[in-house]
XYZ file of C-alpha atoms in Angstrom:
374
model
C -46.164 4.874 -15.379
C -43.843 5.054 -18.378
C -40.235 4.388 -17.690
C -38.181 7.347 -18.952
C -35.574 6.659 -21.626
C -31.963 6.643 -20.617
C -31.336 10.051 -22.355
C -33.664 11.708 -19.974
C -33.022 9.650 -16.786
C -32.249 12.213 -14.060
C -28.849 11.061 -12.916
C -27.441 13.205 -10.132
C -24.477 15.322 -11.353
C -21.369 16.311 -9.408
C -20.093 19.826 -10.263
C -16.495 20.928 -10.545
C -13.917 21.848 -13.156
C -11.930 18.688 -12.766
C -14.886 16.275 -12.532
C -15.465 13.809 -15.367
C -18.464 11.541 -15.949
C -18.082 7.931 -17.057
C -21.133 5.937 -18.258
C -20.778 2.080 -18.138
C -23.386 -0.280 -19.551
C -26.121 -1.366 -19.715
C -24.382 -3.614 -22.354
C -21.155 -4.850 -20.951
C -18.034 -6.438 -22.314
C -18.683 -9.714 -20.550
C -21.683 -12.068 -20.827
C -23.590 -10.677 -17.891
C -26.992 -9.136 -17.315
C -27.531 -5.514 -18.113
C -27.068 -2.696 -15.681
C -26.039 0.926 -16.125
C -23.411 2.613 -13.870
C -22.717 6.356 -13.976
C -19.495 7.488 -12.326
C -18.339 10.941 -11.429
C -14.548 10.947 -11.037
C -11.582 13.178 -10.525
C -8.704 11.552 -12.431
C -9.120 7.924 -11.537
C -10.698 8.517 -8.091
C -14.437 7.782 -7.890
C -16.375 10.586 -6.137
C -19.808 9.071 -6.764
C -21.471 6.143 -8.390
C -25.100 5.880 -9.278
C -26.649 2.606 -10.455
C -29.603 2.147 -12.696
C -31.041 -1.342 -12.919
C -34.353 -2.710 -14.098
C -33.368 -3.722 -17.759
C -34.336 -7.292 -17.061
C -37.759 -6.528 -15.602
C -39.792 -9.715 -16.317
C -43.109 -8.874 -14.606
C -42.716 -11.825 -12.264
C -45.369 -10.764 -9.729
C -47.967 -10.289 -12.479
C -46.996 -13.523 -14.206
C -47.601 -15.338 -10.956
C -51.268 -14.350 -10.660
C -53.641 -17.145 -11.419
C -51.043 -19.914 -11.402
C -51.447 -23.049 -9.283
C -48.786 -23.721 -6.604
C -46.727 -26.025 -9.028
C -46.678 -23.237 -11.640
C -45.702 -20.706 -8.973
C -42.658 -22.657 -7.957
C -41.517 -23.113 -11.531
C -41.701 -19.307 -11.885
C -40.034 -18.678 -8.504
C -37.083 -20.688 -9.625
C -36.547 -18.300 -12.441
C -36.552 -15.075 -10.517
C -32.761 -15.378 -10.397
C -31.386 -18.435 -12.097
C -28.264 -18.729 -9.938
C -30.532 -18.908 -6.842
C -33.238 -21.218 -8.301
C -33.226 -23.572 -5.302
C -33.347 -20.779 -2.666
C -36.186 -18.788 -4.447
C -38.209 -21.902 -5.114
C -37.755 -23.106 -1.517
C -38.855 -19.818 -0.115
C -41.946 -19.806 -2.365
C -42.665 -23.441 -1.397
C -42.250 -22.698 2.263
C -44.691 -19.851 2.020
C -47.300 -21.980 0.292
C -46.837 -24.899 2.591
C -47.261 -22.681 5.651
C -50.333 -21.150 4.078
C -51.796 -24.627 3.450
C -50.548 -26.091 6.837
C -48.626 -28.852 5.106
C -45.965 -30.848 6.873
C -43.154 -31.691 4.380
C -41.543 -35.085 4.821
C -38.244 -34.995 6.674
C -36.261 -36.694 3.860
C -37.625 -34.010 1.406
C -36.397 -31.277 3.741
C -32.952 -32.835 3.958
C -32.804 -33.135 0.216
C -33.832 -29.444 -0.191
C -31.075 -28.377 2.182
C -28.606 -30.586 0.300
C -29.548 -28.819 -2.913
C -29.353 -25.331 -1.318
C -25.893 -25.931 0.151
C -24.640 -27.346 -3.162
C -26.015 -24.111 -4.881
C -24.173 -22.085 -2.319
C -20.869 -23.868 -3.046
C -21.257 -23.765 -6.754
C -21.790 -19.950 -6.797
C -18.977 -19.257 -4.289
C -16.542 -21.276 -6.428
C -17.462 -19.239 -9.459
C -17.139 -15.914 -7.658
C -13.762 -16.573 -6.023
C -12.378 -17.402 -9.475
C -14.009 -14.419 -11.080
C -12.777 -11.961 -8.392
C -9.177 -13.298 -8.930
C -9.645 -12.982 -12.680
C -10.708 -9.374 -12.397
C -7.216 -8.468 -11.141
C -5.422 -10.735 -13.688
C -4.886 -13.851 -11.571
C -5.957 -16.231 -14.296
C -4.602 -19.401 -12.599
C -7.144 -19.049 -9.779
C -9.887 -18.329 -12.193
C -9.139 -21.586 -14.084
C -8.795 -23.713 -10.950
C -11.930 -22.556 -9.256
C -13.837 -22.786 -12.605
C -12.670 -26.374 -12.908
C -13.917 -27.146 -9.431
C -17.303 -25.523 -10.141
C -17.698 -27.505 -13.393
C -17.042 -30.730 -11.583
C -19.616 -29.767 -8.911
C -22.249 -28.844 -11.488
C -21.767 -32.137 -13.366
C -22.550 -33.980 -10.133
C -25.619 -31.808 -9.725
C -26.781 -32.847 -13.150
C -26.283 -36.500 -12.271
C -27.987 -36.298 -8.848
C -30.721 -33.769 -9.391
C -31.345 -33.876 -13.144
C -30.113 -30.344 -13.861
C -26.801 -28.565 -13.476
C -28.393 -25.747 -11.516
C -31.041 -28.036 -9.870
C -33.911 -26.093 -11.473
C -37.367 -27.437 -10.665
C -35.991 -29.711 -7.987
C -38.142 -28.077 -5.299
C -41.836 -28.845 -5.768
C -44.927 -28.160 -3.640
C -44.798 -30.598 -0.700
C -41.308 -31.832 -1.201
C -38.911 -32.473 -4.027
C -39.250 -33.687 -7.618
C -37.465 -37.041 -7.081
C -35.378 -39.100 -4.705
C -31.571 -39.211 -4.574
C -30.044 -42.397 -5.985
C -28.438 -44.335 -3.116
C -25.497 -45.134 -5.488
C -24.542 -41.472 -5.498
C -24.109 -41.058 -1.796
C -20.560 -42.338 -1.694
C -19.429 -40.383 -4.804
C -20.869 -37.278 -3.297
C -18.966 -37.788 -0.051
C -15.813 -38.335 -2.094
C -16.509 -35.065 -4.009
C -16.857 -33.183 -0.668
C -13.609 -34.517 0.729
C -11.741 -33.696 -2.507
C -13.160 -30.183 -2.647
C -12.254 -29.552 1.041
C -8.638 -30.669 0.295
C -8.357 -28.526 -2.859
C -9.908 -25.464 -1.153
C -7.173 -25.645 1.489
C -4.404 -25.811 -1.026
C -5.795 -23.034 -3.264
C -6.437 -20.845 -0.252
C -2.818 -21.061 0.702
C -1.828 -20.060 -2.799
C -4.131 -17.025 -2.624
C -2.857 -15.947 0.755
C 0.748 -16.257 -0.374
C 0.198 -14.052 -3.441
C 1.456 -10.453 -2.666
C 0.161 -9.146 -5.947
C -3.279 -10.387 -5.133
C -3.107 -8.679 -1.651
C -2.074 -5.391 -3.290
C -5.334 -5.408 -5.336
C -7.791 -6.814 -2.823
C -6.782 -5.830 0.715
C -8.189 -2.470 1.639
C -10.100 -2.117 -1.687
C -13.807 -1.419 -1.652
C -14.139 -1.251 2.086
C -17.690 -1.276 3.457
C -17.795 -0.263 7.137
C -19.950 -2.159 9.603
C -21.985 0.978 10.178
C -22.760 1.368 6.464
C -23.603 -2.357 6.184
C -26.014 -2.073 9.141
C -27.581 1.077 7.706
C -28.121 -0.504 4.361
C -29.293 -3.854 5.785
C -26.755 -5.809 3.822
C -27.264 -9.570 3.767
C -25.223 -12.679 3.163
C -21.534 -12.473 2.512
C -21.667 -8.728 1.957
C -22.947 -8.075 5.526
C -20.883 -10.907 7.130
C -17.620 -9.603 5.597
C -18.333 -6.340 7.443
C -18.990 -7.822 10.863
C -22.691 -8.606 10.606
C -23.708 -12.170 11.638
C -27.272 -12.484 10.405
C -28.088 -15.845 8.904
C -31.629 -17.238 8.816
C -30.356 -20.855 9.146
C -28.852 -19.906 12.533
C -31.022 -17.034 13.885
C -34.519 -18.359 12.906
C -33.692 -21.927 11.919
C -36.195 -23.669 9.662
C -36.259 -27.505 9.105
C -33.854 -29.184 8.713
C -31.403 -26.545 9.942
C -33.023 -26.509 13.333
C -31.370 -29.894 13.927
C -27.958 -29.165 12.410
C -24.832 -27.636 13.952
C -24.073 -24.356 12.205
C -21.277 -21.841 12.773
C -21.726 -18.490 10.932
C -18.370 -17.156 9.688
C -17.874 -13.446 10.022
C -15.038 -11.175 9.073
C -14.530 -7.495 10.160
C -12.446 -5.943 7.450
C -15.188 -5.132 5.020
C -12.987 -5.074 1.870
C -12.834 -7.205 -1.261
C -10.373 -9.573 0.344
C -12.779 -10.197 3.211
C -15.671 -10.819 0.833
C -13.412 -13.273 -1.067
C -12.110 -15.284 1.912
C -15.501 -15.273 3.605
C -16.867 -17.226 0.592
C -14.210 -19.832 1.284
C -15.168 -19.904 4.916
C -18.742 -20.362 3.953
C -17.882 -23.201 1.557
C -16.213 -24.990 4.408
C -19.335 -24.600 6.543
C -21.486 -25.923 3.708
C -19.258 -28.914 3.178
C -19.658 -29.902 6.857
C -23.478 -29.407 6.570
C -23.504 -31.652 3.421
C -21.691 -34.317 5.466
C -24.328 -34.082 8.161
C -27.214 -34.061 5.709
C -26.011 -37.155 3.876
C -25.502 -38.963 7.217
C -29.085 -38.061 8.430
C -30.851 -39.292 5.224
C -33.234 -42.051 6.062
C -35.706 -43.863 3.760
C -39.091 -42.227 3.509
C -41.342 -40.231 1.295
C -40.060 -37.181 -0.568
C -43.380 -35.485 -1.310
C -46.885 -35.017 0.023
C -49.971 -33.711 -1.866
C -51.093 -30.133 -1.537
C -54.794 -29.829 -0.644
C -57.033 -27.023 -1.858
C -57.302 -24.339 0.817
C -61.025 -23.898 0.687
C -60.545 -20.279 1.724
C -58.173 -17.425 1.068
C -54.846 -18.088 2.812
C -51.377 -16.563 2.898
C -47.880 -17.508 4.020
C -44.332 -16.231 4.343
C -41.221 -18.101 3.363
C -37.635 -17.269 4.439
C -34.601 -19.138 3.276
C -30.869 -18.451 3.536
C -29.761 -18.496 -0.077
C -26.149 -18.182 -1.160
C -26.413 -14.361 -1.384
C -28.445 -14.030 1.861
C -31.916 -14.161 2.996
C -34.516 -14.889 0.297
C -38.016 -13.864 1.237
C -41.310 -14.840 -0.447
C -44.904 -13.825 0.349
C -47.773 -15.810 -1.189
C -51.568 -15.347 -1.006
C -53.708 -18.049 -2.496
C -57.410 -18.083 -3.254
C -59.832 -20.758 -2.121
C -59.063 -22.845 -5.248
C -55.321 -22.761 -4.614
C -54.463 -20.172 -7.300
C -52.107 -17.353 -6.668
C -53.591 -13.942 -5.801
C -50.234 -12.405 -4.867
C -46.635 -13.390 -4.948
C -43.846 -11.120 -3.790
C -40.230 -12.377 -3.915
C -37.429 -10.406 -2.357
C -33.832 -11.171 -3.366
C -30.999 -10.194 -1.013
C -29.568 -8.085 -3.806
C -32.254 -5.491 -3.024
C -30.062 -4.653 -0.011
C -26.648 -5.384 -1.406
C -26.693 -3.289 -4.600
C -26.676 0.061 -2.711
C -23.590 -1.139 -0.838
C -21.654 -1.041 -4.095
C -22.399 2.655 -4.472
C -21.098 3.197 -0.993
C -17.964 1.063 -0.968
C -16.580 2.308 -4.382
C -16.300 5.875 -3.177
C -12.611 7.014 -2.955
C -11.472 3.939 -4.854
C -10.065 4.145 -8.435
C -11.992 3.348 -11.568
C -9.891 0.240 -12.439
C -10.960 -1.325 -9.107
C -14.672 -1.075 -9.971
C -14.911 -4.553 -11.745
C -13.382 -6.364 -8.712
C -15.547 -4.334 -6.240
C -18.633 -5.174 -8.334
C -17.769 -8.864 -8.523
C -17.149 -9.030 -4.780
C -20.705 -7.875 -4.220
C -22.120 -9.789 -7.237
C -25.669 -8.537 -6.933
C -28.325 -10.178 -9.073
C -29.673 -7.896 -11.772
C -32.494 -10.289 -12.449
C -33.265 -10.626 -8.793
C -34.135 -6.963 -8.404
């Protein structure tokens, strides 16, 4: 089927003498992925928003066909680059279940370590960016500084700032240098301290409250109806978290409290990210304490028959799902990845209603759906 050009795309129109239409994108003022947003407004009030995505369609599912498991995981890590660990882990989990492989415990702990570090890095960036969208540049710079320090440690420990290609079939690509354990613990303690101080600054800023509290409210009912995942759902009262509800190793042996907020507005989605970072810091402490010497990878046998598996991982945006079917020679017949943004993008259309156009950037950033992931 040929995709229709933008000029003929059937956007739904709102009729009325005072209604104006505002097109935004797909090319934006910032360095972000392309997406088109069509607003119908009366004055500054948004009556309706319709999104059109798909400009970064890469043909991932077709590209996966015929690859071996190692090649599949490299591809999975590029479904959405800011979720490379989560997508690769979900694909690995699907393949390992299909092949009945038991991954070494140390490898599972290192995967979780990387996934929690991925969560923290993205939440740091988002909190700063949300503040920047309402002109609070100080917070943007401080959270950006913390994120940069975190990413530099990633590069030192995992060989890549985003930890790309760290998850491999049967385990992880390498071991963690024992000399980095103490510096990583110190990083975690420093970040916990700075998060506390910065959160107090945010909470004490009346101008920030004026722009974030009550803005872009998503009700619990709407979040449930849309199936919102991750911080979008949890900021509106939903508690779903795969790590807690259907725990997979090593989370099945870790204490985990799922933070939830009820307000459903931009402020809730911001402060929930801070809550989640604190949970991740506690998990990182546990993971480092539980690391014991041992293998970090096992070989993947050929299946000898057609097999399939399902992987589910709680990424930083929410549940990442991967379905994999392999042929008898271990080549991919079918790969289907599902990013949580599939469910969270429609929430933006709902929560922007009755808000004003200047609040769209901060509402959008508070959801921060992945264009590439859908």
